[in-house]
Amino acid sequence: MTAQIRQFRCLDDNFGVLVHDPATGATAAIDVPEAAPVLAELRSAGWKLTDILVTHRHKDHVGGIPEVLKSFPGARVHVPHAEAAQIEGPHLSVREGDVVKVGNLAARVIETPGHTVGHIVYVFDADKLLFAGDTLFAMGCGRVFETPADVMWTSLQKLAALPPDTQVYCGHEYTLANGRFALTVEPQNEQLQKRVKEVEALRAAGSFTLPTKIALELATNPFLRAPNATIRRNVGLQDAPDAAVFAEVRERKNRG
Ligand code: ZN
Ligand code: FE
C-alpha cells in the first residue's frame, strides 16, 4: 500500500509534512518546525507519531521536537550523524545509504552537504517521494552556508538523478521569490515563464506551490541548470565548469 501524505504550514514559511503507512499505522514527521501544527495535524488525521526524520539541525526544522515527544514519547528521532552532537534529546543517527523504516515504508538517506555540512534528505524509492529539506526548493536551493559551492552542486546532482516523476517536498514555501529570481537568470525559458504565472496564481489564492517534481525542476530550476547554454551565456561563463556556473547563480541570488 502506498504512503499517505499531509503537508501543512508551520512558522512563517516552513512546511510540516506527515508520511503515514496505512498498513501498519506508522507515521513519520519530516522535521518539526513547531509542535502545535504537527500535533494538530496528527490529531485531525487520527495518526500516531512513530518517527521523526530530521534533515538538518537548524532551529526551524528541529525546534518543535521536544514538545512533540511529550505527546509521543516513544517516537524515534532520526538525525544526520554529522549533526547528532548538536541536536538535543534522544536520537538515532543515520548516514548515506541507511534505510529508515516507517512501518513498512522505507526511506533511504542521501547526504547532501551544503546548506549545512551534515544535511541529509530522505527518498522513499517505492513511492517516488523525496523530502529535500533545505537542499532543493521549487526553482531554488538552500543557501550554501557550510561548504564550498561545488560541494552543494554535487549534492544537488544526486537529487537531479532521481527518477523524473519523483515528487519533491521541500522545507519552505519560497517558490514565488525563487521563480522571479530564476527569470532574471533565464528569461528566455518559456516553461519557466509559464510556471511563474501559475505560481503567482496559486499564491494569490493562498495555495501551496509544493510538492514539485524532479522533471519540472530540471526544466525550470536555475540551480540545476548550470550545463544549459543559455544560462551560461546569460551569466558570462560559457566555458566554465558546471560548479562555477552554479556558484555564480547562487551568488547572484544571495545579492538579490
Ligand atoms: Zn535550514
Ligand atoms: Fe529552513
PDB file of N, CA, C and O and ligand atoms in Angstrom, residues 56 58 60-61 115-116 134 172, ligand 1:
ATOM      1  N   HIS A  56      18.161  18.495   8.961  1.00  0.00           N
ATOM      2  CA  HIS A  56      19.346  19.231   9.431  1.00  0.00           C
ATOM      3  C   HIS A  56      19.018  19.958  10.717  1.00  0.00           C
ATOM      4  O   HIS A  56      17.874  20.034  11.124  1.00  0.00           O
ATOM      5  N   HIS A  58      19.026  23.029  11.892  1.00  0.00           N
ATOM      6  CA  HIS A  58      18.525  24.391  12.090  1.00  0.00           C
ATOM      7  C   HIS A  58      17.240  24.389  12.918  1.00  0.00           C
ATOM      8  O   HIS A  58      16.390  23.502  12.785  1.00  0.00           O
ATOM      9  N   ASP A  60      14.519  26.013  12.820  1.00  0.00           N
ATOM     10  CA  ASP A  60      13.215  25.963  12.156  1.00  0.00           C
ATOM     11  C   ASP A  60      12.900  24.576  11.580  1.00  0.00           C
ATOM     12  O   ASP A  60      11.887  24.395  10.898  1.00  0.00           O
ATOM     13  N   HIS A  61      13.762  23.591  11.874  1.00  0.00           N
ATOM     14  CA  HIS A  61      13.491  22.206  11.467  1.00  0.00           C
ATOM     15  C   HIS A  61      13.420  21.239  12.646  1.00  0.00           C
ATOM     16  O   HIS A  61      12.817  20.175  12.526  1.00  0.00           O
ATOM     17  N   HIS A 115      24.008  23.410   2.474  1.00  0.00           N
ATOM     18  CA  HIS A 115      23.255  24.340   3.336  1.00  0.00           C
ATOM     19  C   HIS A 115      23.776  24.213   4.772  1.00  0.00           C
ATOM     20  O   HIS A 115      24.091  25.209   5.419  1.00  0.00           O
ATOM     21  N   THR A 116      23.851  22.979   5.277  1.00  0.00           N
ATOM     22  CA  THR A 116      24.674  22.659   6.453  1.00  0.00           C
ATOM     23  C   THR A 116      25.564  21.492   6.047  1.00  0.00           C
ATOM     24  O   THR A 116      25.277  20.790   5.077  1.00  0.00           O
ATOM     25  N   ASP A 134      16.158  21.695   3.243  1.00  0.00           N
ATOM     26  CA  ASP A 134      16.605  22.989   2.703  1.00  0.00           C
ATOM     27  C   ASP A 134      17.711  22.811   1.668  1.00  0.00           C
ATOM     28  O   ASP A 134      18.520  23.712   1.446  1.00  0.00           O
ATOM     29  N   HIS A 172      10.511  24.796   2.711  1.00  0.00           N
ATOM     30  CA  HIS A 172       9.928  26.147   2.746  1.00  0.00           C
ATOM     31  C   HIS A 172       9.095  26.462   1.511  1.00  0.00           C
ATOM     32  O   HIS A 172       9.356  25.946   0.428  1.00  0.00           O
TER      33      HIS A 172
HETATM   34 ZN    ZN B   1      17.913  25.438   7.205  1.00  0.00          ZN
END
